[in-house]
mmCIF file of C-alpha atoms in Angstrom:
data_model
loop_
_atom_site.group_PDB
_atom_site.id
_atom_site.type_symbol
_atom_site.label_atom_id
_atom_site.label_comp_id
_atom_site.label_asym_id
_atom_site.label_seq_id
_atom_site.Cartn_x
_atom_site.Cartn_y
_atom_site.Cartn_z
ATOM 1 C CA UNK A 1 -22.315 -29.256 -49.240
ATOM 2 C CA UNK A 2 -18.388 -27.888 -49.290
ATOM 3 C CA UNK A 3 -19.620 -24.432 -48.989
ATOM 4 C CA UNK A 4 -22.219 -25.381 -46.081
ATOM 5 C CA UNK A 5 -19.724 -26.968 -43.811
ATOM 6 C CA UNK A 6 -16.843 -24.473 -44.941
ATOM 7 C CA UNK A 7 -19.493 -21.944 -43.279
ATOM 8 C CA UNK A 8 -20.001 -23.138 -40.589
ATOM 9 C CA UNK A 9 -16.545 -23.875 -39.545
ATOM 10 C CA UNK A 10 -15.844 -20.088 -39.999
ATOM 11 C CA UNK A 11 -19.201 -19.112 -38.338
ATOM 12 C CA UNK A 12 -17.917 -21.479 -35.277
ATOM 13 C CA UNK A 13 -14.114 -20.197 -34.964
ATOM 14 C CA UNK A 14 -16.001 -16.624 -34.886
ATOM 15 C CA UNK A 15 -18.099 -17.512 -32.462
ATOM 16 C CA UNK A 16 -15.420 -19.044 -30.015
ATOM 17 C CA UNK A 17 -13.138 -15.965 -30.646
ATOM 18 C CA UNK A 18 -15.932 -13.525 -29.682
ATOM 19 C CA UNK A 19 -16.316 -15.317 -26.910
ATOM 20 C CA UNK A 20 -12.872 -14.923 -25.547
ATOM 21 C CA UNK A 21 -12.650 -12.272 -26.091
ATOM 22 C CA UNK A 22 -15.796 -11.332 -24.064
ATOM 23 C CA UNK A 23 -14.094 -13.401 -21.149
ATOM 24 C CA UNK A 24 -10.783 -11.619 -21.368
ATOM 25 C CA UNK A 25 -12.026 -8.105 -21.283
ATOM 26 C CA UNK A 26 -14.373 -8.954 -18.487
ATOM 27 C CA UNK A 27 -11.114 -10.403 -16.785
ATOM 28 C CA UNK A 28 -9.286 -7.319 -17.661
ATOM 29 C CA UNK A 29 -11.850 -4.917 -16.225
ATOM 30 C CA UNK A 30 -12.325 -6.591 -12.903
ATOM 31 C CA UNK A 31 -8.241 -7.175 -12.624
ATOM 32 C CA UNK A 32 -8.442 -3.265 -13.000
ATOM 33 C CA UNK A 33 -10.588 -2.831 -10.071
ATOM 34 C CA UNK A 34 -9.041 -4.860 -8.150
ATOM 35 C CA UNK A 35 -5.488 -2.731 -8.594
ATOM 36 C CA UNK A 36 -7.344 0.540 -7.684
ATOM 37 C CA UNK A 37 -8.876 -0.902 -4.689
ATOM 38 C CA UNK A 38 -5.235 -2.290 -3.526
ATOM 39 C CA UNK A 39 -3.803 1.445 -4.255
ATOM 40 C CA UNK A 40 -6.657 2.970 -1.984
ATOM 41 C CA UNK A 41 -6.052 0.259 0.680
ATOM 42 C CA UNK A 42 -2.349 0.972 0.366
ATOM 43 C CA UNK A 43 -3.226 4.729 0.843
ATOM 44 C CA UNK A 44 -5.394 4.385 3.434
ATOM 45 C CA UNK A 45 -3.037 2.530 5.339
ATOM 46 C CA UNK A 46 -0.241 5.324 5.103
ATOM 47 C CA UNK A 47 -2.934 8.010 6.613
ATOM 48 C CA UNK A 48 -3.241 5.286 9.267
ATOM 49 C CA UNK A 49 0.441 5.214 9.833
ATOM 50 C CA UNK A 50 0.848 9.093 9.457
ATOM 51 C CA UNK A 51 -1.516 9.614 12.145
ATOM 52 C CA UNK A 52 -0.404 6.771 14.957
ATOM 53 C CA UNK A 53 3.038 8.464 13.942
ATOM 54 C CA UNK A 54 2.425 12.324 14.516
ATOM 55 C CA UNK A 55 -1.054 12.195 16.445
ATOM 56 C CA UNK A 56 -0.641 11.590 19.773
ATOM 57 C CA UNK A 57 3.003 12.175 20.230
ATOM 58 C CA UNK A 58 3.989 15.802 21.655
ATOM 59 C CA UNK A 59 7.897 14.897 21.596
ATOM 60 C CA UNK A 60 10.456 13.622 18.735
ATOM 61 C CA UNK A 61 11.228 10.786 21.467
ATOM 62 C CA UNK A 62 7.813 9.633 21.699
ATOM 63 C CA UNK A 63 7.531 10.198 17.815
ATOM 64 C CA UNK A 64 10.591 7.771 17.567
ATOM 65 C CA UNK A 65 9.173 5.310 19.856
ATOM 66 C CA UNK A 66 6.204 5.179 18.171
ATOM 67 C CA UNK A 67 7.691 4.340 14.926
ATOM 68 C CA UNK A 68 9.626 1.592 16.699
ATOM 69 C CA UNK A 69 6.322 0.100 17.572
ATOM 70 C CA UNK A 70 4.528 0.750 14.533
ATOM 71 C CA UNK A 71 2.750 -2.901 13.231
ATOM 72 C CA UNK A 72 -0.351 -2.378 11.623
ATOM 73 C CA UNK A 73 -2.541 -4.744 10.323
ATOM 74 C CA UNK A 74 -6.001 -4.232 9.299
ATOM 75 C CA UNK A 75 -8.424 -5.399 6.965
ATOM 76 C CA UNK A 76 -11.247 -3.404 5.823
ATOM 77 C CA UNK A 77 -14.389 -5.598 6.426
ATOM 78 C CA UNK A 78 -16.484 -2.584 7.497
ATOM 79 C CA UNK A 79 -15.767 -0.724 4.991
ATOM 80 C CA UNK A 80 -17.788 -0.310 1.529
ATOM 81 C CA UNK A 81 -15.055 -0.430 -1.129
ATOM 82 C CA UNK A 82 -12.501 -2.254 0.487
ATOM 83 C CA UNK A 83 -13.919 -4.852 2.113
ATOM 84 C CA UNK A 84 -12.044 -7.808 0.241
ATOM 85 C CA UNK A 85 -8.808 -5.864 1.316
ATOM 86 C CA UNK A 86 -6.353 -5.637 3.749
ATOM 87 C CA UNK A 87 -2.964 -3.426 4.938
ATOM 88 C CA UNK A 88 -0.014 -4.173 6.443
ATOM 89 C CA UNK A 89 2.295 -0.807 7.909
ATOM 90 C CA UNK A 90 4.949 -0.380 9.265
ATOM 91 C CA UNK A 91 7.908 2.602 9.755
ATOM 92 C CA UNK A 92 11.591 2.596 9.951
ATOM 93 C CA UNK A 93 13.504 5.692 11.738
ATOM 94 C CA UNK A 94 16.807 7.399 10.949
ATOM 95 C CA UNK A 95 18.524 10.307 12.296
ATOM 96 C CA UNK A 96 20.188 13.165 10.827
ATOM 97 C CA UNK A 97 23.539 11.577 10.587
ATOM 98 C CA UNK A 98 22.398 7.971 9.168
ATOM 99 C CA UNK A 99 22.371 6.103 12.347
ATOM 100 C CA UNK A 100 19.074 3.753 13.231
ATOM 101 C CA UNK A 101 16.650 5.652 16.303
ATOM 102 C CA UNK A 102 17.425 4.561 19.370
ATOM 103 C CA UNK A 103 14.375 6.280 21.457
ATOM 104 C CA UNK A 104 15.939 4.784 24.759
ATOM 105 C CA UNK A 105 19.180 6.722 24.691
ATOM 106 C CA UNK A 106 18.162 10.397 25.861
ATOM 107 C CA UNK A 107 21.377 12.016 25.391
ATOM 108 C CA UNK A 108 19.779 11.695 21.432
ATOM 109 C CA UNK A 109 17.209 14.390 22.495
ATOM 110 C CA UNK A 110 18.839 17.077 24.410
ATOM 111 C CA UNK A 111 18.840 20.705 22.467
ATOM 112 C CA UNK A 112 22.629 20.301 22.930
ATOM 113 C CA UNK A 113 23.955 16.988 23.217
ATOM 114 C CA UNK A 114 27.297 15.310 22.251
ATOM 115 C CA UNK A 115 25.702 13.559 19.581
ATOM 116 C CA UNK A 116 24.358 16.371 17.416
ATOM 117 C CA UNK A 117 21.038 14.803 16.278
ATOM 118 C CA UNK A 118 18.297 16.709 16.376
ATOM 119 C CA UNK A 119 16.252 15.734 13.816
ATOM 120 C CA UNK A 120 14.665 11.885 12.906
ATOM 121 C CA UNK A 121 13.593 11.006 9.447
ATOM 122 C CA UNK A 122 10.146 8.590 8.786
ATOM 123 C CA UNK A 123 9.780 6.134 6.392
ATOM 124 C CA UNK A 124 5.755 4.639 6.511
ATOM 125 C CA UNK A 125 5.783 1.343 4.099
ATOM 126 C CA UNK A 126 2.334 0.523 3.397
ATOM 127 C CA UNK A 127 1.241 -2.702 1.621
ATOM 128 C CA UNK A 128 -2.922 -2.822 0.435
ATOM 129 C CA UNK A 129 -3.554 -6.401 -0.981
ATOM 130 C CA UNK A 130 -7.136 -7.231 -2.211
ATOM 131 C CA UNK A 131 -8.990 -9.896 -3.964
ATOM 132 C CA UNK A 132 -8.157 -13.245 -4.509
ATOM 133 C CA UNK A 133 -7.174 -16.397 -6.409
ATOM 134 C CA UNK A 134 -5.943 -14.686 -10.180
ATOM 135 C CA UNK A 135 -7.349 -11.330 -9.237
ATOM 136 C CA UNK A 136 -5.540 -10.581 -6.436
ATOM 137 C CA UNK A 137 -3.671 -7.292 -6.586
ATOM 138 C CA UNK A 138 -0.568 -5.482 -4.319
ATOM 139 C CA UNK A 139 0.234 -2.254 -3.914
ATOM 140 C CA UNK A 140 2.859 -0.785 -2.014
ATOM 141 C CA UNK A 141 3.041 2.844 -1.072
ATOM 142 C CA UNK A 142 6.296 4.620 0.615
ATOM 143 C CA UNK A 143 5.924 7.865 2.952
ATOM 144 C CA UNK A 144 8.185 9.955 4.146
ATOM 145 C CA UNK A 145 8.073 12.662 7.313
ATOM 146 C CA UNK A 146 11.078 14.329 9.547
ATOM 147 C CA UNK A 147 10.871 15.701 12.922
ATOM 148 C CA UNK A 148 12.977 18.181 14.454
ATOM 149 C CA UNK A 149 14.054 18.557 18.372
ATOM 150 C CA UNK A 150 11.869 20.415 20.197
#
């Protein structure tokens, strides 16, 4: 009788560890997932950024406005993937010398103006977040361009 119930209290701890340990790598696997598909988002965001940036902009003024304006939010429902997922972006100018952009002042954009800047430095910060709850996952991704005067 000892023996029987000594077995079966080993048999039982077994069978609970097993089991968590089923749970936690199924956990695990998905938390993984979940990161990669926040990277992509993250990623995908930047390329969104890069182009609104550099696309349609034929001057480093426009270039600078455009990263002044720069708020994009998007989520992903369309696409297969992503679609628990969304991305912030946004960009932050600098010229040359240190100074914030200032796309309003023209005397910044002359070949040869008083000021001496001619070119403007990018900064894209891009923030995927997907999933939810305990499996929710951020990544942030960081690009940089420059731009010089025309």
């Amino acid at each position: 009788m000892p023996l029987a119930l000594f077995i079966l209290i080993v048999m039982g701890v077994l069978a609970l560890t097993i089991s968590r340990t089923a749970t936690q790598t199924q956990n695990s696997g998905i938390q993984e997932f979940t990161n990669i598909q926040a990277f992509y988002a993250a990623e995908s965001g930047a390329q969104r950024g890069m182009q609104a940036l550099f696309l349609a902009n034929a001057t480093r003024q426009a270039t600078d406005s455009a990263c002044a304006a720069m708020a994009i939010n998007n989520n992903f429902a369309g696409v297969n993937g992503l679609k628990i997922c969304t991305v912030v972006v946004g960009c932050s100018c600098l010229y040359q010398n240190g100074s914030a952009c200032t796309p309003g002042a023209a005397a910044n954009y002359l070949p040869n103006s008083a000021v001496g800047v001619t070119k403007s430095f990018y900064t894209i910060n891009s923030e995927g977040a997907c999933g939810q709850d305990h499996f929710r996952a951020n990544r942030r991704i960081q690009v940089g361009a420059y731009r010089e005067q025309e």
